[in-house]
Amino acid sequence: MFGALPEPGSAASRELVVPDRAHIATPLPAHAVKLLSARFLDDPPEGSWRLFSTGVTSVAVSSSYASPEETAVHWGNFLTQLVHGEELGGMTLYLGTPSEVSELCGSYDALGCYAPGWTRIVAVGESSEGVRPEAVVTHEYGHYIAAHRQNSPWRALDWGTKRWASAMNVCARTRKHKMFPGAEDWAYPLNPGEGFAETYRFLNGQPTGTVGMDWPIVDELFYPDARALQAARRDVLAPWTQPTNVRLAGRLDATGHVKVTVSTPLDGNLELAAQGATVGGGSATARRVVCGVRRTPVALTGKPRSAFVLNVTRP
């Protein structure tokens, strides 16, 4: 399955592209990149691929390419120059010809793919139909980052990373059937997992001096503003890992009621635990899902003028 396929041109005539960050902005056509089930990428047969250690990462190059040693090192440097976190360590990038990549990714039009749970990314090592490998690799690395991030109660690979997904109102838009997390069919352009990967590509394309980027692979709904880009950058460099605890205290009014407002800057699970009062006239505890609401009102009920404490666990 991982063997090199015969393709036009000899090994001596095929050259592995030397990466240039200026090409990250090359548009990706629809379905050029794939997310696969974690079933692929067995160890390659001996002689089909050459593995190079480039420091933090490794680069495996198809034997279809001639003399790839120096260029493989450039690809390792390319990866380290992307905005990244600790997830970069131990990853292997596989670069092959278009037909080899199509075979590995299980799709004739795929130029790259990633399978959750693996530390390997597959991408073309040359330009194909006007698409540069730098754009493919950067997009796939966006998926790789999401696979190493938390966005409880959702999966970041499908919904995008925590702060970015909140900034883009993924939850609220999913409820309104405007976004479709994890979609690989007709709704692929509205898949926020793909939207995050493209935002990540945009984030890395900006420093090259690119004014704008064209991305027909996903809907314009995912075009990022400055706030979304900043959220994506923070998710990469300082990942969200766990909820925040907040303690609010006060007194109920003369009727035994009070309404407090809880700041909820991120979407996710909200847990409430009251002392000296009940939440909404029910029990002392409550659990809700924050979905596009940045200030959440909480009604407390108890004895008139009694003191209360509200312990909040928010995303």
C-alpha positions in Angstrom: 0.0 0.0 0.0 2.9 2.3 0.7 5.0 1.4 -2.3 6.0 3.9 -4.9 3.8 3.9 -8.0 5.2 4.2 -11.5 4.7 7.7 -12.8 5.8 9.7 -15.9 9.4 10.8 -15.6 12.3 9.0 -14.1 13.7 9.5 -10.6 16.5 11.5 -12.1 14.0 14.0 -13.6 11.8 14.4 -10.6 12.9 17.0 -8.1 11.5 17.6 -4.6 10.3 21.2 -4.3 12.4 23.5 -2.1 9.8 25.1 0.2 9.2 28.8 0.2 6.8 30.4 2.7 5.6 32.8 0.0 3.7 29.9 -1.6 1.6 29.1 1.5 -1.1 31.4 0.1 -1.6 29.2 -3.0 -5.4 28.4 -3.3 -6.4 24.9 -2.5 -9.3 23.5 -4.6 -12.2 21.7 -2.9 -11.3 18.2 -1.5 -7.6 18.6 -2.2 -6.9 17.6 1.3 -8.4 14.8 3.3 -9.0 13.7 6.9 -8.9 9.9 7.1 -9.8 7.3 9.7 -6.7 6.1 11.6 -6.1 3.1 9.4 -3.4 4.2 7.0 0.4 4.7 6.9 1.9 1.4 7.8 5.6 1.3 7.9 6.8 1.8 4.3 8.5 -1.0 2.5 12.3 -0.8 2.5 13.6 1.2 -0.5 10.3 3.0 -1.3 10.9 6.0 1.0 13.9 7.6 2.6 13.7 9.0 6.1 15.6 12.0 7.1 15.9 13.4 10.7 15.7 17.2 10.5 16.0 18.1 14.2 12.6 18.3 15.9 10.8 16.5 13.1 11.5 13.9 10.5 10.9 14.0 6.7 10.2 10.9 4.6 10.8 11.4 0.9 9.6 9.0 -1.9 12.3 7.3 -3.8 10.8 8.8 -6.9 12.7 12.0 -6.1 16.3 12.3 -6.9 18.9 13.4 -4.3 16.4 14.8 -1.7 18.8 15.0 1.2 19.4 18.8 1.3 15.8 19.6 0.4 14.4 17.4 3.1 16.3 19.5 5.6 14.7 22.6 4.1 11.3 21.0 4.7 12.2 20.4 8.3 13.1 24.0 8.7 9.9 25.0 6.9 7.8 23.2 9.6 9.7 24.8 12.5 9.1 28.2 11.0 5.3 27.7 11.1 3.4 28.9 14.2 3.4 25.8 16.3 3.5 24.4 19.8 4.9 21.3 21.5 2.9 19.1 19.1 5.6 19.5 16.5 8.0 17.2 18.2 8.0 13.7 16.9 6.0 14.4 13.8 7.0 12.9 10.4 6.1 14.5 7.1 5.8 12.2 4.1 6.4 13.8 0.7 5.5 11.8 -2.5 4.4 12.2 -6.0 0.7 13.0 -6.8 -0.1 9.4 -7.7 1.6 8.1 -4.6 -0.3 10.6 -2.4 -3.6 9.7 -4.1 -3.0 6.0 -3.3 -2.2 6.7 0.3 -5.1 9.1 0.8 -7.6 6.9 -0.9 -8.7 9.6 -3.3 -7.7 10.4 -6.9 -7.8 14.1 -6.3 -6.2 14.3 -2.9 -2.9 16.2 -2.7 -2.5 15.6 1.1 -4.1 13.9 4.1 -3.9 13.4 7.8 -5.3 10.7 10.0 -6.2 11.5 13.7 -4.1 9.6 16.1 -1.1 9.4 13.9 2.0 11.6 14.0 2.3 11.5 10.2 1.2 13.9 7.5 1.2 13.0 3.8 1.5 15.7 1.0 2.8 16.0 -2.5 6.4 17.0 -2.8 5.9 18.9 -6.0 3.5 21.4 -7.6 0.4 19.6 -9.0 -2.3 21.3 -11.1 -1.2 24.7 -9.9 -1.2 23.8 -6.2 2.0 24.2 -4.3 3.0 21.6 -1.6 3.6 24.4 0.9 -0.1 25.2 0.9 -1.0 21.5 1.3 1.5 20.9 4.2 0.4 24.0 6.1 -3.3 23.1 5.8 -2.6 19.6 7.0 -0.5 20.8 9.9 -3.5 22.9 10.9 -5.5 19.6 11.3 -2.5 18.1 13.1 -2.6 21.0 15.6 -6.4 20.7 16.2 -5.9 16.9 16.8 -3.6 17.9 19.7 -6.0 20.5 21.3 -9.0 20.3 23.6 -12.4 21.8 22.9 -14.6 20.0 25.4 -17.4 18.9 25.0 -16.6 18.8 21.3 -13.7 17.4 19.3 -11.4 20.2 18.2 -10.5 18.3 15.0 -14.2 18.7 13.8 -15.2 21.9 15.5 -11.9 23.8 15.5 -9.9 24.9 18.6 -11.5 26.4 21.6 -10.9 30.1 21.3 -11.2 30.2 17.5 -14.4 28.2 17.5 -15.9 30.5 20.1 -14.8 33.6 18.1 -16.4 32.1 15.0 -19.6 31.1 16.8 -19.3 27.5 15.6 -21.7 26.2 18.2 -24.5 28.7 17.5 -24.0 28.4 13.7 -24.1 24.6 13.9 -27.4 24.8 15.8 -28.7 26.9 13.0 -27.4 24.4 10.4 -25.0 27.0 8.9 -21.9 24.9 9.8 -21.4 21.1 9.8 -18.6 19.8 12.0 -16.8 16.8 10.6 -18.7 16.8 7.3 -16.8 15.2 4.4 -19.7 15.1 1.9 -21.7 17.9 0.3 -21.2 20.1 3.4 -17.4 19.8 3.3 -17.0 23.6 2.6 -19.0 24.3 5.8 -17.0 22.0 8.0 -15.4 24.2 10.8 -12.5 21.7 11.0 -11.6 22.6 7.5 -12.2 26.3 8.3 -9.7 26.2 11.1 -7.1 24.5 9.0 -7.5 27.2 6.4 -7.4 29.9 9.0 -4.2 28.4 10.3 -2.8 28.5 6.7 -3.9 32.1 6.4 -2.2 32.9 9.8 1.1 31.5 8.5 0.7 33.1 5.0 0.4 36.6 6.4 4.1 37.1 7.4 5.1 36.5 3.8 3.6 39.9 2.8 0.4 38.3 1.3 -2.4 40.9 1.4 -5.2 38.3 1.0 -5.7 34.7 0.4 -8.0 32.8 -1.9 -9.5 29.6 -0.4 -12.2 27.9 -2.6 -11.8 24.8 -0.4 -14.2 26.2 2.2 -17.0 28.7 2.4 -16.3 32.5 2.8 -18.1 32.2 6.1 -14.8 31.1 7.6 -12.8 34.1 6.3 -11.1 35.3 9.5 -11.1 38.8 11.0 -8.4 40.1 13.3 -10.1 38.6 16.3 -10.4 35.1 14.8 -6.8 35.2 13.7 -5.7 36.2 17.2 -7.8 33.5 18.8 -6.3 30.9 16.4 -2.7 32.1 17.3 -3.4 31.8 21.0 -4.9 28.3 20.6 -1.7 27.3 18.9 0.8 28.9 21.2 -1.1 28.7 24.5 -3.6 25.9 24.2 -6.8 25.9 26.3 -6.6 22.8 28.6 -9.2 23.1 31.3 -12.1 25.1 32.7 -11.7 28.2 34.9 -13.2 28.4 38.4 -14.9 31.7 39.5 -16.5 32.5 42.9 -19.3 35.0 43.2 -20.8 36.1 46.5 -23.6 38.4 47.6 -27.0 38.6 49.2 -30.5 37.8 48.0 -33.0 40.7 47.9 -36.0 41.3 50.1 -38.0 38.8 48.1 -35.4 36.1 48.2 -34.2 36.5 44.7 -31.2 37.8 42.8 -29.9 37.6 39.2 -26.2 37.5 38.7 -24.4 37.7 35.4 -21.6 35.2 34.7 -19.0 36.2 32.1 -18.7 33.3 29.6 -16.1 34.3 26.9 -15.8 30.7 25.5 -18.3 28.1 24.4 -18.5 24.8 26.3 -19.8 23.3 29.6 -20.9 25.7 32.4 -21.3 24.2 35.9 -23.0 26.1 38.7 -22.9 25.3 42.4 -24.7 27.6 44.8 -24.5 27.8 48.6 -27.3 29.5 50.6 -29.5 29.5 47.5 -30.8 27.4 44.6 -30.3 28.0 40.9 -33.5 29.0 39.2 -35.6 27.8 42.1 -34.5 24.2 41.5 -31.5 22.5 43.0 -28.2 24.0 44.3 -26.4 22.9 41.2 -26.9 23.2 37.4 -25.1 22.5 34.2 -25.5 24.3 30.9 -23.8 24.5 27.6 -22.6 27.9 26.6 -23.3 28.4 22.9 -22.6 31.8 21.5 -23.6 33.7 24.7 -20.8 35.8 26.3 -22.8 36.9 29.4 -25.0 34.3 31.0 -27.7 35.4 33.5 -28.2 33.1 36.5 -31.3 33.4 38.8 -30.8 32.5 42.4 -33.6 31.9 45.0 -33.5 31.4 48.7 -34.4 33.1 52.1 -34.8 36.9 51.8 -31.6 38.8 52.4 -29.6 35.7 53.0 -26.0 35.5 51.9 -25.1 33.3 48.9 -22.0 31.9 47.2 -22.0 30.9 43.6 -19.1 28.7 42.4 -18.8 28.7 38.7 -16.8 26.4 36.5 -16.7 27.9 33.0 -14.8 27.0 29.8 
